[in-house]
Each structure stands twice: as structure tokens, then as C-alpha cells.
Amino acid sequence: MTSGAGAWVLGVDSGGSGVRFALGRSEPGSPTEVLASAEPVRTGPAGIDAGRLLAQLLPAARELLARTRAERVAAVAVGAAGMASLGDDLRARLPSALAESLGVTRLALAADAVTAYAGALGQRPGAVVAAGTGMIALGTDLTGWRRADGWGHLLGDCGGGAWIGRAGLEAALRSHDGRPGGSAALRERVEALFGPAPELPGLLYPRTDRPAVLASFAPEVARCAPSDPVAAAILRQAARHIAEAAAAVCPDGVRGGGEPSADSSTGGVTSGAGDAGSHVSGSLPSSHASPGETVSECEVALTGGLFKIGDPLLVPVREELAALLPRARQVDAAGDPLAGAVLIAAALARGELRLPHDPRMLCVTTEQDT
């Protein structure tokens, strides 16, 4: 048993809809105490504002310590949307601030895609597609990370909620104009939700939350898909984008046509979406392969709120994944990004963190670095 066994650890999940905190023991499967805030951490000139995050994190940590009667936190893992490109302020300020305020000397600062990965697959090699408003795929062979998409709604996030919603709105406007590719069913849903179709640009363009507004129409596309070929085609194309991203990051997996790549392993695909709620429970996955070791299969997990729209999207996603990764085995995602943050913190406390360290994707600070 390592010195971190039984220690208390804190996981943090910071995203566009708020921040969630979970405190639990470092043993796999231990229950957690959870707090949630609906106030998201804003970005400023230096990127994600470390001061604003600390203003929520420190009181939450103290409340969770009081609830559990824990004396101290041995390790913290923070997963944040935008960490890779906007996390410089967090990486500069959080290690010393948490050491001074909570005595924490083991800290992991991760991109939210990394905590989504850890929540879904633990420390096993594989690939995870996280899809909500946006869409990103992340894969690892435990020696490094592979990323596909996640470039935002203007440049990418293909197949994500905003992408589906925008395509559905376009089909509605095509129907209004009498152009090919229009959908009367989607036009009716637009008019029911937003009013007359010609007024849609004036409603949408001034909004600062355009991606979320676009994504809010994705469930309407799914509702129309069983009886509307245009809506069904939108979801089929979204599924193709999702599968292409998964195949791009699957470590040494089986690619299209069933031919193994060099030093290949067989592929794996999951159809289960991670729980988007605040509850973290159950035994979290553990690793069964060493870094760089050839594994017998490449698991691919789907996680995030988009997949809750159900079979209209999941069925074509499974079919597209099977076509691109024909030897894939489907598994369920074990947990959500908050569960992943707790898993990373627990592994760090036990000295067993095997996910690849990376200056931007997974930045780790330990006693030796402080």
C-alpha cells in the first residue's frame, strides 16, 4: 500500500455551465461528497481567471472538509474547459495558492477532455469522444495524447450539438426559401420555438451564447429524424464526423477497411454516454496496460450530454464507428468528467498516475516541484 492510500482527494470540474467539486478517499470506488456552483469561471486577458476559480474552490474545499470531517486534502485535480489554450494563469497561480491555503502539494491541472477521458476509461489506453455543445476526441497509448477537433463552433466541433443545431436551422431556412435541402418539419419546430423563420438571424446573431443557442435545437433535429429524411441525414453526417474523430485518435487501432496499422491493436467502441449529473459513484476504471505496451483492443467511449438525445444519433454513430473500426468492441463510459477528476487526484495521491503528463493537457505538480 502506498502512502497515499486512504487519503482525501478533491476533484474539480469547471465548464461553461458552472463548477462542480467532489471530495472522497483515494481508494477506487470510494463514495464522494459533491458541491456544485452554477457560476462559471470567466476568462480574462490572461485566459481562465485563476482568482475567480480560487474564490469558488477554496470555500468549497473547506465546506467539503467540514462535511466529511477530513483533516486535509492530499491531492487535487482540476479539469477545466479551455485549459490547453487558456490555462496559463491557472498553471502559474494554483500550485502555490493551494499549497499555502490547503497544504496541497500534489496538483493536476487538466483539460476537460482529459478528465472526460479519465472518467470514461480510467487509465486504460483507448479513445474518448466528448460531445455536448462542442465535440472533441482524445486518445492515448499512455505515452502521449492524440487530439481531434474541439476547435470551437466556428472552426470545428463537427458533429457536436451546435453543429447539429446549426444544420437543422439552415434546413428550416431552406424550406422557408423554397431551396433544395429544406425541411418543413424543422421549419415548424423553428417557428414553434423561435417565431417566424425570417426573424431567426436577428434573434441569433446578437447573442453572446450563440453556440449554446444553436445546440439547443439539436434535440429538435433528433425528434424529427424518425420521420424526416433531412433531419435523419443531418444526424448521419454528425455521426460520421464523430466516428472520424474517434478513428483519428484511436491508438494504433484497426482503421478503415479492417486492415491493422503498424504495431496495431484491435479496436473498441463504446455506445454509453457518461452521466452528466453531479453524482459520482461506483468503482472507477483502472489501467491494465503499461505505457507504450501493445494492447489487445482500443476501447472508444462516448461521453457527454449530446448522446442523451438517444437512438436517432447513437444508432448511426455505432454504424459509422463499426465501418471505420470494424474490430471495435463496445463498452460503456464508466463516469463523467467530475469522476475523472477524482480518479486523477486519487491516482496522484497514491503515486499511481499513469496518464501521460503534458504541459497543456495534463500538468502535474508534486512535492518535488514546490
mmCIF file of C-alpha atoms in Angstrom:
data_model
loop_
_atom_site.group_PDB
_atom_site.id
_atom_site.type_symbol
_atom_site.label_atom_id
_atom_site.label_comp_id
_atom_site.label_asym_id
_atom_site.label_seq_id
_atom_site.Cartn_x
_atom_site.Cartn_y
_atom_site.Cartn_z
ATOM 1 C CA MET A 1 0.000 0.000 0.000
ATOM 2 C CA THR A 2 1.425 3.403 -0.952
ATOM 3 C CA SER A 3 1.486 6.394 1.390
ATOM 4 C CA GLY A 4 -1.463 7.988 -0.406
ATOM 5 C CA ALA A 5 -3.849 5.100 0.221
ATOM 6 C CA GLY A 6 -6.858 6.274 2.223
ATOM 7 C CA ALA A 7 -6.019 9.953 1.782
ATOM 8 C CA TRP A 8 -8.682 12.515 0.940
ATOM 9 C CA VAL A 9 -8.633 13.917 -2.605
ATOM 10 C CA LEU A 10 -10.527 16.704 -4.363
ATOM 11 C CA GLY A 11 -11.762 16.704 -7.946
ATOM 12 C CA VAL A 12 -12.910 19.870 -9.730
ATOM 13 C CA ASP A 13 -14.852 20.111 -12.986
ATOM 14 C CA SER A 14 -15.030 23.658 -14.388
ATOM 15 C CA GLY A 15 -17.092 24.273 -17.507
ATOM 16 C CA GLY A 16 -19.399 26.689 -19.245
ATOM 17 C CA SER A 17 -22.367 25.869 -17.017
ATOM 18 C CA GLY A 18 -20.580 26.147 -13.679
ATOM 19 C CA VAL A 19 -18.115 24.375 -11.383
ATOM 20 C CA ARG A 20 -18.513 21.080 -9.504
ATOM 21 C CA PHE A 21 -16.394 19.824 -6.619
ATOM 22 C CA ALA A 22 -16.110 16.287 -5.215
ATOM 23 C CA LEU A 23 -14.177 15.133 -2.147
ATOM 24 C CA GLY A 24 -13.512 11.465 -1.468
ATOM 25 C CA ARG A 25 -10.957 8.896 -0.397
ATOM 26 C CA SER A 26 -8.205 7.859 -2.779
ATOM 27 C CA GLU A 27 -9.262 4.191 -2.927
ATOM 28 C CA PRO A 28 -11.034 3.311 -6.214
ATOM 29 C CA GLY A 29 -14.800 3.137 -5.805
ATOM 30 C CA SER A 30 -14.930 5.304 -2.687
ATOM 31 C CA PRO A 31 -18.043 7.494 -2.321
ATOM 32 C CA THR A 32 -17.698 11.237 -2.736
ATOM 33 C CA GLU A 33 -19.292 14.337 -1.253
ATOM 34 C CA VAL A 34 -20.273 16.806 -4.005
ATOM 35 C CA LEU A 35 -20.862 20.552 -4.226
ATOM 36 C CA ALA A 36 -21.954 22.444 -7.334
ATOM 37 C CA SER A 37 -21.942 26.099 -8.352
ATOM 38 C CA ALA A 38 -23.934 27.467 -11.282
ATOM 39 C CA GLU A 39 -21.438 30.312 -11.732
ATOM 40 C CA PRO A 40 -18.878 29.541 -14.460
ATOM 41 C CA VAL A 41 -15.297 30.766 -14.190
ATOM 42 C CA ARG A 42 -14.852 33.592 -16.681
ATOM 43 C CA THR A 43 -11.873 34.225 -18.900
ATOM 44 C CA GLY A 44 -9.897 37.437 -18.946
ATOM 45 C CA PRO A 45 -6.815 38.857 -20.676
ATOM 46 C CA ALA A 46 -4.666 36.126 -19.058
ATOM 47 C CA GLY A 47 -7.094 33.345 -20.004
ATOM 48 C CA ILE A 48 -9.108 31.426 -17.407
ATOM 49 C CA ASP A 49 -9.151 33.647 -14.317
ATOM 50 C CA ALA A 50 -7.316 31.838 -11.527
ATOM 51 C CA GLY A 51 -8.564 34.301 -8.925
ATOM 52 C CA ARG A 52 -12.198 33.620 -9.796
ATOM 53 C CA LEU A 53 -11.655 29.871 -9.679
ATOM 54 C CA LEU A 54 -9.909 30.089 -6.308
ATOM 55 C CA ALA A 55 -12.755 32.245 -4.985
ATOM 56 C CA GLN A 56 -15.030 29.238 -5.513
ATOM 57 C CA LEU A 57 -12.586 26.371 -4.964
ATOM 58 C CA LEU A 58 -11.249 27.323 -1.527
ATOM 59 C CA PRO A 59 -14.630 27.831 0.199
ATOM 60 C CA ALA A 60 -15.971 24.668 -1.461
ATOM 61 C CA ALA A 61 -12.967 22.653 -0.291
ATOM 62 C CA ARG A 62 -13.355 23.916 3.275
ATOM 63 C CA GLU A 63 -17.070 23.092 3.298
ATOM 64 C CA LEU A 64 -16.440 19.593 1.960
ATOM 65 C CA LEU A 65 -13.692 19.047 4.545
ATOM 66 C CA ALA A 66 -16.108 20.106 7.279
ATOM 67 C CA ARG A 67 -18.879 17.844 5.954
ATOM 68 C CA THR A 68 -16.619 14.795 5.837
ATOM 69 C CA ARG A 69 -14.586 15.706 8.938
ATOM 70 C CA ALA A 70 -11.457 15.212 6.882
ATOM 71 C CA GLU A 71 -8.330 16.922 8.151
ATOM 72 C CA ARG A 72 -6.640 17.760 4.867
ATOM 73 C CA VAL A 73 -6.589 17.194 1.121
ATOM 74 C CA ALA A 74 -3.691 15.134 -0.185
ATOM 75 C CA ALA A 75 -4.172 15.845 -3.886
ATOM 76 C CA VAL A 76 -6.325 17.986 -6.163
ATOM 77 C CA ALA A 77 -7.178 17.559 -9.837
ATOM 78 C CA VAL A 78 -8.798 20.417 -11.741
ATOM 79 C CA GLY A 79 -10.357 19.789 -15.135
ATOM 80 C CA ALA A 80 -11.275 22.974 -16.981
ATOM 81 C CA ALA A 81 -12.720 23.820 -20.358
ATOM 82 C CA GLY A 82 -10.071 25.761 -22.284
ATOM 83 C CA MET A 83 -7.192 24.596 -20.068
ATOM 84 C CA ALA A 84 -4.949 23.697 -23.012
ATOM 85 C CA SER A 85 -5.042 27.126 -24.656
ATOM 86 C CA LEU A 86 -6.288 29.438 -21.875
ATOM 87 C CA GLY A 87 -4.835 27.847 -18.729
ATOM 88 C CA ASP A 88 -1.599 29.807 -18.261
ATOM 89 C CA ASP A 89 -2.966 31.795 -15.296
ATOM 90 C CA LEU A 90 -4.143 28.596 -13.602
ATOM 91 C CA ARG A 91 -0.815 26.869 -14.149
ATOM 92 C CA ALA A 92 1.072 29.901 -12.798
ATOM 93 C CA ARG A 93 -1.020 30.604 -9.709
ATOM 94 C CA LEU A 94 -2.843 27.497 -8.498
ATOM 95 C CA PRO A 95 0.123 25.390 -7.279
ATOM 96 C CA SER A 96 1.335 27.999 -4.777
ATOM 97 C CA ALA A 97 -2.162 29.152 -3.825
ATOM 98 C CA LEU A 98 -3.360 25.634 -2.986
ATOM 99 C CA ALA A 99 -0.141 24.815 -1.162
ATOM 100 C CA GLU A 100 -0.487 27.929 1.003
ATOM 101 C CA SER A 101 -4.248 27.694 1.627
ATOM 102 C CA LEU A 102 -4.858 23.923 1.845
ATOM 103 C CA GLY A 103 -1.386 22.432 2.205
ATOM 104 C CA VAL A 104 -1.828 20.662 -1.138
ATOM 105 C CA THR A 105 1.453 19.733 -2.823
ATOM 106 C CA ARG A 106 0.090 17.272 -5.372
ATOM 107 C CA LEU A 107 -1.906 19.010 -8.089
ATOM 108 C CA ALA A 108 -3.025 18.036 -11.582
ATOM 109 C CA LEU A 109 -4.333 20.697 -13.977
ATOM 110 C CA ALA A 110 -6.083 19.009 -16.884
ATOM 111 C CA ALA A 111 -8.005 19.893 -19.994
ATOM 112 C CA ASP A 112 -11.646 18.946 -19.600
ATOM 113 C CA ALA A 113 -11.178 16.412 -22.391
ATOM 114 C CA VAL A 114 -8.589 14.643 -20.190
ATOM 115 C CA THR A 115 -10.940 14.426 -17.206
ATOM 116 C CA ALA A 116 -13.687 13.241 -19.563
ATOM 117 C CA TYR A 117 -11.269 10.564 -20.782
ATOM 118 C CA ALA A 118 -10.359 9.502 -17.247
ATOM 119 C CA GLY A 119 -13.998 9.391 -16.216
ATOM 120 C CA ALA A 120 -14.884 7.202 -19.177
ATOM 121 C CA LEU A 121 -11.904 4.838 -19.445
ATOM 122 C CA GLY A 122 -9.800 5.447 -16.353
ATOM 123 C CA GLN A 123 -6.105 4.887 -17.050
ATOM 124 C CA ARG A 124 -6.566 2.394 -19.872
ATOM 125 C CA PRO A 125 -5.364 3.064 -23.429
ATOM 126 C CA GLY A 126 -8.134 3.987 -25.822
ATOM 127 C CA ALA A 127 -10.118 6.900 -27.195
ATOM 128 C CA VAL A 128 -12.978 9.025 -25.895
ATOM 129 C CA VAL A 129 -15.348 11.306 -27.770
ATOM 130 C CA ALA A 130 -16.828 14.012 -25.548
ATOM 131 C CA ALA A 131 -19.784 15.776 -27.136
ATOM 132 C CA GLY A 132 -22.126 18.403 -25.802
ATOM 133 C CA THR A 133 -22.365 21.846 -27.348
ATOM 134 C CA GLY A 134 -18.988 21.077 -28.943
ATOM 135 C CA MET A 135 -17.143 17.876 -29.813
ATOM 136 C CA ILE A 136 -13.614 16.659 -29.162
ATOM 137 C CA ALA A 137 -11.927 13.271 -29.389
ATOM 138 C CA LEU A 138 -8.941 12.330 -27.259
ATOM 139 C CA GLY A 139 -6.866 9.158 -27.353
ATOM 140 C CA THR A 140 -3.779 7.797 -25.656
ATOM 141 C CA ASP A 141 -1.475 4.797 -25.629
ATOM 142 C CA LEU A 142 -0.283 6.020 -22.183
ATOM 143 C CA THR A 143 2.836 7.605 -23.713
ATOM 144 C CA GLY A 144 1.182 10.682 -25.259
ATOM 145 C CA TRP A 145 -2.143 12.234 -26.238
ATOM 146 C CA ARG A 146 -3.829 12.400 -29.630
ATOM 147 C CA ARG A 147 -6.494 15.045 -30.173
ATOM 148 C CA ALA A 148 -9.025 15.516 -32.955
ATOM 149 C CA ASP A 149 -11.336 18.539 -33.308
ATOM 150 C CA GLY A 150 -12.529 20.551 -30.346
ATOM 151 C CA TRP A 151 -11.714 23.703 -32.338
ATOM 152 C CA GLY A 152 -14.901 25.591 -31.480
ATOM 153 C CA HIS A 153 -18.135 26.116 -33.367
ATOM 154 C CA LEU A 154 -16.629 28.453 -35.974
ATOM 155 C CA LEU A 155 -13.723 26.207 -36.995
ATOM 156 C CA GLY A 156 -14.807 22.722 -35.991
ATOM 157 C CA ASP A 157 -16.674 20.828 -33.269
ATOM 158 C CA CYS A 158 -18.099 18.862 -36.188
ATOM 159 C CA GLY A 159 -20.938 16.605 -35.131
ATOM 160 C CA GLY A 160 -21.424 18.389 -31.805
ATOM 161 C CA GLY A 161 -24.635 19.932 -30.550
ATOM 162 C CA ALA A 162 -24.030 23.369 -32.060
ATOM 163 C CA TRP A 163 -23.088 21.774 -35.405
ATOM 164 C CA ILE A 164 -26.300 19.703 -35.448
ATOM 165 C CA GLY A 165 -28.431 22.622 -34.346
ATOM 166 C CA ARG A 166 -26.981 24.976 -36.956
ATOM 167 C CA ALA A 167 -27.555 22.408 -39.710
ATOM 168 C CA GLY A 168 -31.153 21.989 -38.546
ATOM 169 C CA LEU A 169 -31.750 25.734 -38.556
ATOM 170 C CA GLU A 170 -30.261 26.012 -42.033
ATOM 171 C CA ALA A 171 -32.610 23.286 -43.283
ATOM 172 C CA ALA A 172 -35.527 25.213 -41.796
ATOM 173 C CA LEU A 173 -34.499 28.399 -43.597
ATOM 174 C CA ARG A 174 -34.012 26.461 -46.842
ATOM 175 C CA SER A 175 -37.593 25.267 -46.501
ATOM 176 C CA HIS A 176 -38.766 28.835 -45.924
ATOM 177 C CA ASP A 177 -36.930 29.966 -49.075
ATOM 178 C CA GLY A 178 -38.019 27.017 -51.198
ATOM 179 C CA ARG A 179 -34.412 25.885 -51.771
ATOM 180 C CA PRO A 180 -33.298 22.255 -52.054
ATOM 181 C CA GLY A 181 -32.372 20.563 -48.799
ATOM 182 C CA GLY A 182 -35.121 22.212 -46.821
ATOM 183 C CA SER A 183 -37.228 20.556 -44.124
ATOM 184 C CA ALA A 184 -40.797 21.601 -43.452
ATOM 185 C CA ALA A 185 -40.740 19.633 -40.205
ATOM 186 C CA LEU A 186 -37.714 21.534 -38.934
ATOM 187 C CA ARG A 187 -39.206 24.834 -40.096
ATOM 188 C CA GLU A 188 -42.281 24.100 -37.981
ATOM 189 C CA ARG A 189 -40.079 23.423 -34.948
ATOM 190 C CA VAL A 190 -38.174 26.688 -35.537
ATOM 191 C CA GLU A 191 -41.405 28.658 -35.711
ATOM 192 C CA ALA A 192 -42.715 26.992 -32.553
ATOM 193 C CA LEU A 193 -39.548 27.758 -30.592
ATOM 194 C CA PHE A 194 -38.220 30.996 -32.086
ATOM 195 C CA GLY A 195 -41.077 32.564 -34.027
ATOM 196 C CA PRO A 196 -41.203 33.342 -37.763
ATOM 197 C CA ALA A 197 -38.209 31.913 -39.627
ATOM 198 C CA PRO A 198 -37.116 35.238 -41.213
ATOM 199 C CA GLU A 199 -36.625 36.691 -37.719
ATOM 200 C CA LEU A 200 -34.149 33.974 -36.709
ATOM 201 C CA PRO A 201 -30.952 35.836 -37.753
ATOM 202 C CA GLY A 202 -31.948 38.875 -35.730
ATOM 203 C CA LEU A 203 -32.560 36.686 -32.707
ATOM 204 C CA LEU A 204 -29.377 34.647 -33.021
ATOM 205 C CA TYR A 205 -26.581 36.929 -34.223
ATOM 206 C CA PRO A 206 -26.603 39.417 -31.304
ATOM 207 C CA ARG A 207 -26.387 36.622 -28.729
ATOM 208 C CA THR A 208 -23.083 36.095 -26.918
ATOM 209 C CA ASP A 209 -24.087 32.480 -26.233
ATOM 210 C CA ARG A 210 -24.640 31.521 -29.862
ATOM 211 C CA PRO A 211 -23.104 28.019 -29.569
ATOM 212 C CA ALA A 212 -25.490 27.131 -26.733
ATOM 213 C CA VAL A 213 -28.479 28.540 -28.636
ATOM 214 C CA LEU A 214 -27.516 26.527 -31.719
ATOM 215 C CA ALA A 215 -27.063 23.389 -29.612
ATOM 216 C CA SER A 216 -30.488 23.855 -28.037
ATOM 217 C CA PHE A 217 -32.021 22.966 -31.408
ATOM 218 C CA ALA A 218 -30.171 19.632 -31.698
ATOM 219 C CA PRO A 219 -32.844 17.708 -29.729
ATOM 220 C CA GLU A 220 -35.452 19.027 -32.179
ATOM 221 C CA VAL A 221 -33.445 17.587 -35.070
ATOM 222 C CA ALA A 222 -33.408 14.247 -33.246
ATOM 223 C CA ARG A 223 -37.165 14.369 -32.635
ATOM 224 C CA CYS A 224 -37.832 14.971 -36.333
ATOM 225 C CA ALA A 225 -35.317 12.399 -37.613
ATOM 226 C CA PRO A 226 -37.526 9.253 -37.473
ATOM 227 C CA SER A 227 -39.989 10.757 -39.955
ATOM 228 C CA ASP A 228 -37.950 13.458 -41.721
ATOM 229 C CA PRO A 229 -35.155 12.406 -44.136
ATOM 230 C CA VAL A 230 -33.406 15.784 -43.951
ATOM 231 C CA ALA A 231 -33.124 15.620 -40.150
ATOM 232 C CA ALA A 232 -32.004 11.998 -40.365
ATOM 233 C CA ALA A 233 -29.317 12.967 -42.897
ATOM 234 C CA ILE A 234 -28.027 15.693 -40.568
ATOM 235 C CA LEU A 235 -27.603 13.181 -37.758
ATOM 236 C CA ARG A 236 -25.979 10.679 -40.122
ATOM 237 C CA GLN A 237 -23.390 13.291 -41.116
ATOM 238 C CA ALA A 238 -22.852 14.204 -37.460
ATOM 239 C CA ALA A 239 -22.290 10.523 -36.699
ATOM 240 C CA ARG A 240 -19.733 10.321 -39.488
ATOM 241 C CA HIS A 241 -17.826 13.304 -38.070
ATOM 242 C CA ILE A 242 -17.853 11.750 -34.591
ATOM 243 C CA ALA A 243 -16.608 8.407 -35.883
ATOM 244 C CA GLU A 244 -13.866 10.044 -37.945
ATOM 245 C CA ALA A 245 -12.625 11.904 -34.872
ATOM 246 C CA ALA A 246 -12.620 8.698 -32.815
ATOM 247 C CA ALA A 247 -10.728 6.800 -35.517
ATOM 248 C CA ALA A 248 -8.165 9.609 -35.794
ATOM 249 C CA VAL A 249 -7.168 9.335 -32.126
ATOM 250 C CA CYS A 250 -7.539 5.605 -31.505
ATOM 251 C CA PRO A 251 -4.010 4.493 -30.534
ATOM 252 C CA ASP A 252 -2.630 2.042 -33.087
ATOM 253 C CA GLY A 253 -6.138 0.727 -33.629
ATOM 254 C CA VAL A 254 -7.768 -1.011 -36.538
ATOM 255 C CA ARG A 255 -8.622 1.573 -39.195
ATOM 256 C CA GLY A 256 -10.995 1.619 -42.135
ATOM 257 C CA GLY A 257 -11.188 -1.498 -44.246
ATOM 258 C CA GLY A 258 -10.242 -3.691 -41.295
ATOM 259 C CA GLU A 259 -6.507 -3.512 -42.015
ATOM 260 C CA PRO A 260 -4.389 -3.106 -38.886
ATOM 261 C CA SER A 261 -1.955 -0.209 -38.776
ATOM 262 C CA ALA A 262 1.702 -0.743 -37.922
ATOM 263 C CA ASP A 263 2.086 -2.102 -34.371
ATOM 264 C CA SER A 264 -1.685 -2.296 -34.294
ATOM 265 C CA SER A 265 -4.137 -3.481 -31.725
ATOM 266 C CA THR A 266 -7.748 -4.302 -32.287
ATOM 267 C CA GLY A 267 -10.260 -1.508 -31.838
ATOM 268 C CA GLY A 268 -13.053 -0.899 -29.358
ATOM 269 C CA VAL A 269 -16.096 1.323 -29.379
ATOM 270 C CA THR A 270 -18.454 2.345 -26.624
ATOM 271 C CA SER A 271 -22.069 3.306 -27.037
ATOM 272 C CA GLY A 272 -22.622 4.532 -23.493
ATOM 273 C CA ALA A 273 -22.732 8.245 -22.678
ATOM 274 C CA GLY A 274 -21.261 9.427 -19.391
ATOM 275 C CA ASP A 275 -23.582 10.705 -16.656
ATOM 276 C CA ALA A 276 -23.772 14.473 -16.962
ATOM 277 C CA GLY A 277 -25.118 14.865 -13.420
ATOM 278 C CA SER A 278 -23.231 15.792 -10.271
ATOM 279 C CA HIS A 279 -23.286 12.314 -8.680
ATOM 280 C CA VAL A 280 -20.028 10.394 -8.654
ATOM 281 C CA SER A 281 -20.216 6.790 -7.539
ATOM 282 C CA GLY A 282 -19.172 3.259 -8.270
ATOM 283 C CA SER A 283 -15.812 1.721 -8.963
ATOM 284 C CA LEU A 284 -13.813 3.764 -11.405
ATOM 285 C CA PRO A 285 -11.852 2.013 -14.155
ATOM 286 C CA SER A 286 -8.218 1.139 -13.691
ATOM 287 C CA SER A 287 -5.370 0.591 -16.104
ATOM 288 C CA HIS A 288 -4.451 -2.822 -17.476
ATOM 289 C CA ALA A 289 -1.600 -1.889 -19.824
ATOM 290 C CA SER A 290 1.804 -0.304 -19.407
ATOM 291 C CA PRO A 291 2.736 2.870 -21.284
ATOM 292 C CA GLY A 292 3.688 2.035 -24.844
ATOM 293 C CA GLU A 293 2.666 -1.590 -24.444
ATOM 294 C CA THR A 294 0.744 -3.111 -27.352
ATOM 295 C CA VAL A 295 -2.809 -3.683 -26.135
ATOM 296 C CA SER A 296 -5.293 -6.239 -27.396
ATOM 297 C CA GLU A 297 -8.014 -3.686 -28.130
ATOM 298 C CA CYS A 298 -8.609 0.026 -28.461
ATOM 299 C CA GLU A 299 -11.683 0.984 -26.472
ATOM 300 C CA VAL A 300 -13.613 4.033 -27.637
ATOM 301 C CA ALA A 301 -16.068 5.708 -25.279
ATOM 302 C CA LEU A 302 -18.802 8.252 -25.930
ATOM 303 C CA THR A 303 -19.491 10.717 -23.137
ATOM 304 C CA GLY A 304 -21.347 13.989 -22.758
ATOM 305 C CA GLY A 305 -24.850 15.358 -22.849
ATOM 306 C CA LEU A 306 -25.284 15.241 -26.629
ATOM 307 C CA PHE A 307 -25.612 11.462 -26.618
ATOM 308 C CA LYS A 308 -28.654 11.722 -24.358
ATOM 309 C CA ILE A 309 -30.728 12.571 -27.448
ATOM 310 C CA GLY A 310 -30.693 8.813 -27.943
ATOM 311 C CA ASP A 311 -31.022 6.407 -30.830
ATOM 312 C CA PRO A 312 -31.529 8.923 -33.653
ATOM 313 C CA LEU A 313 -27.847 9.809 -33.118
ATOM 314 C CA LEU A 314 -26.467 6.741 -31.319
ATOM 315 C CA VAL A 315 -27.564 4.223 -33.947
ATOM 316 C CA PRO A 316 -25.753 5.962 -36.853
ATOM 317 C CA VAL A 317 -22.749 6.637 -34.614
ATOM 318 C CA ARG A 318 -22.438 2.916 -33.849
ATOM 319 C CA GLU A 319 -22.756 2.089 -37.545
ATOM 320 C CA GLU A 320 -20.140 4.650 -38.598
ATOM 321 C CA LEU A 321 -17.749 3.522 -35.868
ATOM 322 C CA ALA A 322 -18.159 -0.089 -36.940
ATOM 323 C CA ALA A 323 -17.330 0.881 -40.522
ATOM 324 C CA LEU A 324 -14.180 2.790 -39.555
ATOM 325 C CA LEU A 325 -13.095 0.475 -36.718
ATOM 326 C CA PRO A 326 -14.536 -2.885 -37.790
ATOM 327 C CA ARG A 327 -12.954 -4.883 -34.957
ATOM 328 C CA ALA A 328 -14.253 -2.490 -32.324
ATOM 329 C CA ARG A 329 -15.725 -3.744 -29.060
ATOM 330 C CA GLN A 330 -18.380 -1.556 -27.452
ATOM 331 C CA VAL A 331 -18.041 -0.625 -23.765
ATOM 332 C CA ASP A 332 -19.876 1.850 -21.565
ATOM 333 C CA ALA A 333 -18.282 5.009 -20.253
ATOM 334 C CA ALA A 334 -17.768 4.500 -16.514
ATOM 335 C CA GLY A 335 -18.288 8.082 -15.371
ATOM 336 C CA ASP A 336 -18.330 11.768 -16.193
ATOM 337 C CA PRO A 337 -15.572 14.442 -16.100
ATOM 338 C CA LEU A 338 -16.007 15.051 -12.362
ATOM 339 C CA ALA A 339 -15.478 11.349 -11.729
ATOM 340 C CA GLY A 340 -12.414 11.612 -13.967
ATOM 341 C CA ALA A 341 -11.013 14.491 -11.925
ATOM 342 C CA VAL A 342 -11.458 12.481 -8.733
ATOM 343 C CA LEU A 343 -9.785 9.462 -10.344
ATOM 344 C CA ILE A 344 -6.785 11.559 -11.415
ATOM 345 C CA ALA A 345 -6.448 13.122 -7.953
ATOM 346 C CA ALA A 346 -6.698 9.704 -6.298
ATOM 347 C CA ALA A 347 -4.068 8.189 -8.590
ATOM 348 C CA LEU A 348 -1.812 11.184 -7.946
ATOM 349 C CA ALA A 349 -2.201 10.775 -4.164
ATOM 350 C CA ARG A 350 -1.297 7.084 -4.409
ATOM 351 C CA GLY A 351 1.661 7.749 -6.714
ATOM 352 C CA GLU A 352 -0.031 5.721 -9.456
ATOM 353 C CA LEU A 353 -0.922 8.322 -12.089
ATOM 354 C CA ARG A 354 -0.160 6.725 -15.465
ATOM 355 C CA LEU A 355 -1.951 9.040 -17.869
ATOM 356 C CA PRO A 356 0.623 10.978 -19.923
ATOM 357 C CA HIS A 357 1.861 14.216 -18.409
ATOM 358 C CA ASP A 358 1.721 17.116 -20.840
ATOM 359 C CA PRO A 359 2.426 20.837 -20.260
ATOM 360 C CA ARG A 360 -1.012 21.830 -21.522
ATOM 361 C CA MET A 361 -3.202 18.728 -21.451
ATOM 362 C CA LEU A 362 -2.212 17.313 -18.041
ATOM 363 C CA CYS A 363 0.198 19.445 -15.997
ATOM 364 C CA VAL A 364 1.240 17.765 -12.748
ATOM 365 C CA THR A 365 2.886 19.349 -9.700
ATOM 366 C CA THR A 366 4.229 17.250 -6.802
ATOM 367 C CA GLU A 367 6.244 17.889 -3.642
ATOM 368 C CA GLN A 368 9.489 17.877 -5.604
ATOM 369 C CA ASP A 369 8.242 20.752 -7.779
ATOM 370 C CA THR A 370 7.084 23.048 -4.989
#
